[in-house]
mmCIF file of C-alpha atoms in Angstrom:
data_model
loop_
_atom_site.group_PDB
_atom_site.id
_atom_site.type_symbol
_atom_site.label_atom_id
_atom_site.label_comp_id
_atom_site.label_asym_id
_atom_site.label_seq_id
_atom_site.Cartn_x
_atom_site.Cartn_y
_atom_site.Cartn_z
ATOM 1 C CA UNK A 2 95.408 106.261 124.807
ATOM 2 C CA UNK A 3 98.247 103.994 124.973
ATOM 3 C CA UNK A 4 97.486 103.920 129.026
ATOM 4 C CA UNK A 5 94.022 102.719 127.887
ATOM 5 C CA UNK A 6 95.112 100.104 125.689
ATOM 6 C CA UNK A 7 97.927 98.584 128.256
ATOM 7 C CA UNK A 8 95.578 98.484 130.794
ATOM 8 C CA UNK A 9 92.625 97.066 128.926
ATOM 9 C CA UNK A 10 95.296 94.176 127.350
ATOM 10 C CA UNK A 11 97.280 93.633 130.609
ATOM 11 C CA UNK A 12 94.735 93.912 133.036
ATOM 12 C CA UNK A 13 91.642 93.642 132.295
ATOM 13 C CA UNK A 14 92.206 90.985 129.029
ATOM 14 C CA UNK A 15 95.007 88.727 129.880
ATOM 15 C CA UNK A 16 93.916 88.994 133.998
ATOM 16 C CA UNK A 17 90.477 88.493 134.042
ATOM 17 C CA UNK A 18 89.082 88.524 130.578
ATOM 18 C CA UNK A 19 90.979 85.985 129.371
ATOM 19 C CA UNK A 20 90.941 83.401 132.506
ATOM 20 C CA UNK A 21 87.116 84.010 132.593
ATOM 21 C CA UNK A 22 86.451 82.763 129.533
ATOM 22 C CA UNK A 23 88.426 79.897 130.340
ATOM 23 C CA UNK A 24 86.597 79.292 133.352
ATOM 24 C CA UNK A 25 83.539 79.606 131.488
ATOM 25 C CA UNK A 26 85.092 76.879 129.102
ATOM 26 C CA UNK A 27 86.248 74.418 131.770
ATOM 27 C CA UNK A 28 82.536 74.673 133.368
ATOM 28 C CA UNK A 29 80.693 73.759 130.427
ATOM 29 C CA UNK A 30 83.134 70.804 130.006
ATOM 30 C CA UNK A 31 82.498 69.464 133.426
ATOM 31 C CA UNK A 32 78.646 69.895 133.194
ATOM 32 C CA UNK A 33 78.854 67.693 129.858
ATOM 33 C CA UNK A 34 81.281 65.422 131.698
ATOM 34 C CA UNK A 35 78.713 64.962 134.921
ATOM 35 C CA UNK A 36 75.702 63.940 131.967
ATOM 36 C CA UNK A 37 77.613 61.513 130.162
ATOM 37 C CA UNK A 38 78.792 59.659 133.408
ATOM 38 C CA UNK A 39 75.132 58.908 134.065
ATOM 39 C CA UNK A 40 75.034 57.226 130.454
ATOM 40 C CA UNK A 41 78.331 55.470 130.900
ATOM 41 C CA UNK A 42 77.169 53.824 133.911
ATOM 42 C CA UNK A 43 74.240 52.498 132.365
ATOM 43 C CA UNK A 44 76.631 51.267 129.818
ATOM 44 C CA UNK A 45 78.906 49.668 132.459
ATOM 45 C CA UNK A 46 75.373 47.424 133.795
ATOM 46 C CA UNK A 47 74.775 46.571 129.914
ATOM 47 C CA UNK A 48 78.085 45.375 129.140
ATOM 48 C CA UNK A 49 77.531 43.427 132.519
ATOM 49 C CA UNK A 50 74.359 41.560 131.187
ATOM 50 C CA UNK A 51 75.948 40.868 128.058
ATOM 51 C CA UNK A 52 78.613 39.144 129.902
ATOM 52 C CA UNK A 53 81.469 41.379 127.649
ATOM 53 C CA UNK A 54 84.077 41.706 130.209
ATOM 54 C CA UNK A 55 86.474 43.850 127.782
ATOM 55 C CA UNK A 56 84.148 46.373 127.200
ATOM 56 C CA UNK A 57 83.131 46.581 130.784
ATOM 57 C CA UNK A 58 87.376 47.224 131.770
ATOM 58 C CA UNK A 59 87.272 49.532 128.850
ATOM 59 C CA UNK A 60 84.501 51.801 129.903
ATOM 60 C CA UNK A 61 86.012 51.661 133.544
ATOM 61 C CA UNK A 62 88.919 52.813 132.663
ATOM 62 C CA UNK A 63 87.851 55.527 130.111
ATOM 63 C CA UNK A 64 85.336 56.662 133.226
ATOM 64 C CA UNK A 65 88.427 56.629 135.763
ATOM 65 C CA UNK A 66 89.995 58.731 133.314
ATOM 66 C CA UNK A 67 87.068 61.334 133.304
ATOM 67 C CA UNK A 68 86.837 60.910 137.205
ATOM 68 C CA UNK A 69 90.625 62.225 137.614
ATOM 69 C CA UNK A 70 89.422 65.033 135.077
ATOM 70 C CA UNK A 71 86.738 66.424 136.689
ATOM 71 C CA UNK A 72 88.529 66.824 139.983
ATOM 72 C CA UNK A 73 91.218 68.992 138.245
ATOM 73 C CA UNK A 74 88.864 70.901 136.986
ATOM 74 C CA UNK A 75 86.889 71.234 140.274
ATOM 75 C CA UNK A 76 90.236 72.185 141.936
ATOM 76 C CA UNK A 77 90.983 74.482 139.087
ATOM 77 C CA UNK A 78 87.935 76.675 139.733
ATOM 78 C CA UNK A 79 88.642 76.988 143.038
ATOM 79 C CA UNK A 80 92.662 77.825 142.786
ATOM 80 C CA UNK A 81 93.142 79.311 139.727
ATOM 81 C CA UNK A 82 89.761 81.849 139.637
ATOM 82 C CA UNK A 83 90.433 85.915 139.607
ATOM 83 C CA UNK A 84 86.983 86.226 140.981
ATOM 84 C CA UNK A 85 86.133 86.752 144.634
ATOM 85 C CA UNK A 86 82.852 85.954 144.184
ATOM 86 C CA UNK A 87 83.767 82.469 142.709
ATOM 87 C CA UNK A 88 85.566 81.897 145.782
ATOM 88 C CA UNK A 89 82.696 82.792 148.128
ATOM 89 C CA UNK A 90 80.425 80.937 145.956
ATOM 90 C CA UNK A 91 82.367 77.733 146.653
ATOM 91 C CA UNK A 92 82.680 78.206 150.644
ATOM 92 C CA UNK A 93 79.473 79.710 151.497
ATOM 93 C CA UNK A 94 77.216 78.322 148.888
ATOM 94 C CA UNK A 95 75.039 75.743 150.526
ATOM 95 C CA UNK A 96 72.994 72.674 149.159
ATOM 96 C CA UNK A 97 70.897 70.324 150.552
ATOM 97 C CA UNK A 98 72.072 66.835 148.877
ATOM 98 C CA UNK A 99 70.524 63.145 149.716
ATOM 99 C CA UNK A 100 73.006 60.544 150.052
ATOM 100 C CA UNK A 101 72.399 56.583 149.902
ATOM 101 C CA UNK A 102 73.215 55.102 153.900
ATOM 102 C CA UNK A 103 72.671 51.866 154.304
ATOM 103 C CA UNK A 104 69.028 51.429 153.945
ATOM 104 C CA UNK A 105 67.912 54.827 153.653
ATOM 105 C CA UNK A 106 68.650 58.180 152.360
ATOM 106 C CA UNK A 107 70.029 61.025 154.920
ATOM 107 C CA UNK A 108 69.980 64.893 153.754
ATOM 108 C CA UNK A 109 73.364 66.823 154.390
ATOM 109 C CA UNK A 110 74.138 70.359 153.532
ATOM 110 C CA UNK A 111 77.281 70.872 151.454
ATOM 111 C CA UNK A 112 79.500 73.645 150.199
ATOM 112 C CA UNK A 113 79.978 73.906 146.496
ATOM 113 C CA UNK A 114 83.466 72.671 147.060
ATOM 114 C CA UNK A 115 82.113 69.759 148.859
ATOM 115 C CA UNK A 116 79.498 68.824 146.453
ATOM 116 C CA UNK A 117 81.947 68.664 143.328
ATOM 117 C CA UNK A 118 84.551 66.199 145.416
ATOM 118 C CA UNK A 119 81.753 64.103 147.215
ATOM 119 C CA UNK A 120 80.117 63.791 143.943
ATOM 120 C CA UNK A 121 83.503 62.823 142.157
ATOM 121 C CA UNK A 122 84.437 60.295 145.106
ATOM 122 C CA UNK A 123 81.153 58.482 144.681
ATOM 123 C CA UNK A 124 81.250 58.436 141.006
ATOM 124 C CA UNK A 125 84.498 56.480 141.293
ATOM 125 C CA UNK A 126 83.202 54.281 143.709
ATOM 126 C CA UNK A 127 80.277 53.118 141.516
ATOM 127 C CA UNK A 128 82.630 52.457 138.771
ATOM 128 C CA UNK A 129 84.308 49.699 141.229
ATOM 129 C CA UNK A 130 80.665 47.763 141.329
ATOM 130 C CA UNK A 131 81.225 44.227 139.963
ATOM 131 C CA UNK A 132 79.808 42.556 137.260
ATOM 132 C CA UNK A 133 78.043 40.287 139.356
ATOM 133 C CA UNK A 134 76.223 43.167 141.257
ATOM 134 C CA UNK A 135 75.459 44.788 138.020
ATOM 135 C CA UNK A 136 73.769 41.797 137.112
ATOM 136 C CA UNK A 137 71.391 41.941 140.039
ATOM 137 C CA UNK A 138 68.566 44.234 139.111
ATOM 138 C CA UNK A 139 67.851 45.133 142.816
ATOM 139 C CA UNK A 140 69.060 48.492 144.422
ATOM 140 C CA UNK A 141 67.673 47.851 147.950
ATOM 141 C CA UNK A 142 70.316 50.422 149.891
ATOM 142 C CA UNK A 143 69.941 47.656 152.579
ATOM 143 C CA UNK A 144 70.677 44.982 150.477
ATOM 144 C CA UNK A 145 73.954 46.473 147.932
ATOM 145 C CA UNK A 146 77.532 46.852 148.502
ATOM 146 C CA UNK A 147 78.567 50.297 149.111
ATOM 147 C CA UNK A 148 79.806 50.668 145.562
ATOM 148 C CA UNK A 149 76.551 49.956 143.856
ATOM 149 C CA UNK A 150 74.509 52.161 146.353
ATOM 150 C CA UNK A 151 76.346 54.933 144.889
ATOM 151 C CA UNK A 152 75.106 54.360 141.218
ATOM 152 C CA UNK A 153 71.681 55.410 141.898
ATOM 153 C CA UNK A 154 73.154 58.357 143.973
ATOM 154 C CA UNK A 155 74.276 59.440 140.716
ATOM 155 C CA UNK A 156 71.321 59.290 138.725
ATOM 156 C CA UNK A 157 69.488 61.049 141.493
ATOM 157 C CA UNK A 158 72.351 63.717 142.007
ATOM 158 C CA UNK A 159 73.302 64.559 138.709
ATOM 159 C CA UNK A 160 70.231 66.459 137.316
ATOM 160 C CA UNK A 161 68.705 68.175 140.164
ATOM 161 C CA UNK A 162 72.095 68.789 141.680
ATOM 162 C CA UNK A 163 75.112 69.213 140.147
ATOM 163 C CA UNK A 164 74.341 70.612 136.587
ATOM 164 C CA UNK A 165 72.310 73.382 138.292
ATOM 165 C CA UNK A 166 75.074 74.436 140.898
ATOM 166 C CA UNK A 167 78.241 74.421 138.166
ATOM 167 C CA UNK A 168 75.553 76.619 135.869
ATOM 168 C CA UNK A 169 74.799 78.769 138.544
ATOM 169 C CA UNK A 170 78.905 78.685 138.818
ATOM 170 C CA UNK A 171 78.847 80.205 135.455
ATOM 171 C CA UNK A 172 76.486 82.359 135.439
ATOM 172 C CA UNK A 173 78.721 84.256 138.234
ATOM 173 C CA UNK A 174 81.163 84.180 135.491
ATOM 174 C CA UNK A 175 79.347 85.676 132.999
ATOM 175 C CA UNK A 176 78.359 88.308 135.064
ATOM 176 C CA UNK A 177 81.877 89.562 136.087
ATOM 177 C CA UNK A 178 82.733 89.407 132.113
ATOM 178 C CA UNK A 179 80.059 91.791 131.622
ATOM 179 C CA UNK A 180 81.471 93.696 134.166
ATOM 180 C CA UNK A 181 84.713 93.798 132.565
ATOM 181 C CA UNK A 182 82.990 94.753 129.211
ATOM 182 C CA UNK A 183 81.431 97.486 130.760
ATOM 183 C CA UNK A 184 84.501 99.043 132.180
ATOM 184 C CA UNK A 185 86.311 98.616 128.960
ATOM 185 C CA UNK A 186 83.905 100.517 127.163
ATOM 186 C CA UNK A 187 84.079 102.934 129.867
ATOM 187 C CA UNK A 188 87.530 103.167 129.586
ATOM 188 C CA UNK A 189 87.471 103.663 125.773
ATOM 189 C CA UNK A 190 84.790 106.398 126.305
ATOM 190 C CA UNK A 191 87.295 108.213 128.255
ATOM 191 C CA UNK A 192 90.358 107.705 126.114
ATOM 192 C CA UNK A 193 87.595 109.342 122.924
ATOM 193 C CA UNK A 194 86.780 111.943 125.095
ATOM 194 C CA UNK A 195 90.701 113.184 126.219
ATOM 195 C CA UNK A 196 91.823 112.311 122.455
ATOM 196 C CA UNK A 197 89.124 114.738 121.255
ATOM 197 C CA UNK A 198 89.689 117.847 124.196
ATOM 198 C CA UNK A 199 93.620 117.308 122.739
ATOM 199 C CA UNK A 200 92.939 117.449 119.219
ATOM 200 C CA UNK A 201 90.613 120.617 119.948
ATOM 201 C CA UNK A 202 92.976 122.208 122.057
ATOM 202 C CA UNK A 203 95.776 121.578 119.585
ATOM 203 C CA UNK A 204 93.577 122.961 116.649
ATOM 204 C CA UNK A 205 93.156 126.070 119.074
ATOM 205 C CA UNK A 206 96.490 126.612 119.307
ATOM 206 C CA UNK A 207 97.594 126.234 116.150
ATOM 207 C CA UNK A 208 94.676 128.784 115.083
ATOM 208 C CA UNK A 209 95.389 131.399 117.457
ATOM 209 C CA UNK A 210 98.699 131.397 116.176
ATOM 210 C CA UNK A 211 98.074 131.224 112.614
ATOM 211 C CA UNK A 212 98.055 135.391 112.307
ATOM 212 C CA UNK A 213 101.799 135.524 113.175
ATOM 213 C CA UNK A 214 103.186 132.264 111.547
ATOM 214 C CA UNK A 215 101.390 133.060 107.811
ATOM 215 C CA UNK A 216 103.377 135.944 107.882
ATOM 216 C CA UNK A 217 106.751 134.133 108.041
ATOM 217 C CA UNK A 218 105.439 131.439 105.240
ATOM 218 C CA UNK A 219 106.827 131.754 101.973
ATOM 219 C CA UNK A 220 103.575 131.612 100.370
ATOM 220 C CA UNK A 221 105.075 134.239 97.250
ATOM 221 C CA UNK A 222 107.299 131.612 96.291
ATOM 222 C CA UNK A 223 105.097 128.987 96.557
ATOM 223 C CA UNK A 224 102.373 130.479 94.176
ATOM 224 C CA UNK A 225 105.058 131.551 91.589
ATOM 225 C CA UNK A 226 106.026 127.913 91.844
ATOM 226 C CA UNK A 227 102.656 126.882 91.591
ATOM 227 C CA UNK A 228 102.141 128.080 88.169
ATOM 228 C CA UNK A 229 104.606 125.476 86.619
ATOM 229 C CA UNK A 230 103.071 122.690 88.031
ATOM 230 C CA UNK A 231 99.665 123.093 86.525
ATOM 231 C CA UNK A 232 98.278 122.423 82.961
ATOM 232 C CA UNK A 233 98.542 124.877 80.273
ATOM 233 C CA UNK A 234 94.881 125.895 79.886
ATOM 234 C CA UNK A 235 94.631 126.461 83.850
ATOM 235 C CA UNK A 236 97.819 128.775 83.679
ATOM 236 C CA UNK A 237 96.111 130.988 80.908
ATOM 237 C CA UNK A 238 93.109 131.548 82.866
ATOM 238 C CA UNK A 239 95.456 132.044 85.873
ATOM 239 C CA UNK A 240 97.426 134.551 83.774
ATOM 240 C CA UNK A 241 93.757 136.539 82.749
ATOM 241 C CA UNK A 242 92.975 136.925 86.436
ATOM 242 C CA UNK A 243 96.324 138.730 87.341
ATOM 243 C CA UNK A 244 96.255 140.362 84.303
ATOM 244 C CA UNK A 245 92.544 141.827 84.676
ATOM 245 C CA UNK A 246 93.284 142.318 87.990
ATOM 246 C CA UNK A 247 96.472 144.877 87.073
ATOM 247 C CA UNK A 248 94.618 146.310 84.704
ATOM 248 C CA UNK A 249 91.829 147.295 87.063
ATOM 249 C CA UNK A 250 94.389 148.379 90.163
ATOM 250 C CA UNK A 251 96.029 150.836 87.074
ATOM 251 C CA UNK A 252 92.638 151.955 86.153
ATOM 252 C CA UNK A 253 91.658 152.926 89.423
ATOM 253 C CA UNK A 254 95.341 154.639 89.983
ATOM 254 C CA UNK A 255 94.403 157.061 86.822
ATOM 255 C CA UNK A 256 96.453 155.070 84.657
ATOM 256 C CA UNK A 257 95.044 156.227 81.272
ATOM 257 C CA UNK A 258 96.446 153.875 78.764
ATOM 258 C CA UNK A 259 95.352 151.230 80.791
ATOM 259 C CA UNK A 260 91.664 152.318 80.829
ATOM 260 C CA UNK A 261 91.846 152.329 77.405
ATOM 261 C CA UNK A 262 93.168 149.170 77.148
ATOM 262 C CA UNK A 263 90.764 147.979 79.772
ATOM 263 C CA UNK A 264 88.036 149.089 77.131
ATOM 264 C CA UNK A 265 89.499 147.504 74.204
ATOM 265 C CA UNK A 266 89.435 144.246 76.114
ATOM 266 C CA UNK A 267 85.781 144.613 77.198
ATOM 267 C CA UNK A 268 84.957 145.604 73.412
ATOM 268 C CA UNK A 269 86.645 142.284 71.897
ATOM 269 C CA UNK A 270 86.126 139.479 74.601
ATOM 270 C CA UNK A 271 88.286 136.348 74.195
ATOM 271 C CA UNK A 272 90.624 138.138 72.044
ATOM 272 C CA UNK A 273 94.482 137.840 73.807
ATOM 273 C CA UNK A 274 95.934 141.602 73.557
ATOM 274 C CA UNK A 275 98.494 140.582 76.068
ATOM 275 C CA UNK A 276 101.565 140.247 73.133
ATOM 276 C CA UNK A 277 100.005 143.077 71.455
ATOM 277 C CA UNK A 278 99.304 145.945 73.527
ATOM 278 C CA UNK A 279 101.329 144.882 76.773
ATOM 279 C CA UNK A 280 103.502 147.897 75.976
ATOM 280 C CA UNK A 281 101.017 150.321 74.967
ATOM 281 C CA UNK A 282 99.126 151.144 78.191
ATOM 282 C CA UNK A 283 102.389 151.533 79.730
ATOM 283 C CA UNK A 284 102.885 155.346 78.054
ATOM 284 C CA UNK A 285 100.952 158.365 78.820
ATOM 285 C CA UNK A 286 98.318 160.257 76.686
ATOM 286 C CA UNK A 287 101.765 161.480 74.340
ATOM 287 C CA UNK A 288 103.332 158.370 73.995
ATOM 288 C CA UNK A 289 106.256 159.304 75.900
ATOM 289 C CA UNK A 290 107.921 156.823 78.670
ATOM 290 C CA UNK A 291 107.583 158.123 82.012
ATOM 291 C CA UNK A 292 110.790 157.196 83.472
ATOM 292 C CA UNK A 293 111.601 155.085 86.248
ATOM 293 C CA UNK A 294 107.478 154.841 87.202
ATOM 294 C CA UNK A 295 106.521 153.101 83.832
ATOM 295 C CA UNK A 296 109.590 150.940 83.830
ATOM 296 C CA UNK A 297 108.869 149.297 87.159
ATOM 297 C CA UNK A 298 105.038 148.870 86.108
ATOM 298 C CA UNK A 299 106.416 147.501 82.938
ATOM 299 C CA UNK A 300 108.366 144.793 84.588
ATOM 300 C CA UNK A 301 105.604 144.116 86.976
ATOM 301 C CA UNK A 302 103.422 143.170 84.223
ATOM 302 C CA UNK A 303 106.027 141.217 82.432
ATOM 303 C CA UNK A 304 106.500 139.164 85.624
ATOM 304 C CA UNK A 305 102.727 138.508 86.033
ATOM 305 C CA UNK A 306 102.575 137.321 82.218
ATOM 306 C CA UNK A 307 105.587 135.138 82.698
ATOM 307 C CA UNK A 308 103.849 133.881 85.952
#
């Protein structure tokens, strides 16, 4: 159980599950940032048309910070991953992307690593578009600057390429989380089975040695002291039980006095004859003392009644 806990806590949770959950959170943040980038670019155009230079500069500075944050997250996903499938996804997964050129759109194949970096670079470049260009409604690739050509690229590539690519990456992390969960469940099941086998083994060992151990237990002393801790009505019932057992044994042994006492008790149930007759059945038919035998019997009965 201890080994299972240590393995689950230090290896599976801290080294795998915790980092994978953090990466899933980072991917979700990047996807939200990508969606907001398109809306803020539209805000730049509106600020330029309204000739609000202060709002234009403030939005540009804010988006520059978002670009830097996006790049840091992109690098973190590649460098700090603990899942080999993620590295393979960054290096080998190919995406067909249309990039703007001076007058046409060129189709390029990019890996996930190149796609994220190129998208962030073009986002940062689009923020450098001047206010005069933003007020110009023409977006013909041959007639606009390189910075303004990246604005339609942002609108064209964010939804069809960036969001699905990072969503696919998050699914890889979710699948790895499911693998960690299955491994943890398996470890817990194995631990429970081992504990069950251990408990059953201990029980069998104790049970096998019980018949040897019980002979040396102080059960007589414990039973005698038990009467002192019981309520008075319960003590009376125990006293009556032991007295009847004693009388029955003596009757079987041929003690006629005990037999007479048993007959009298059956004739008058509920009456306490102990104080009146406990010495009478210790004598023989002639009323004489039988010596050491009867004295021993009397002492046994007295001890029973005292208990």
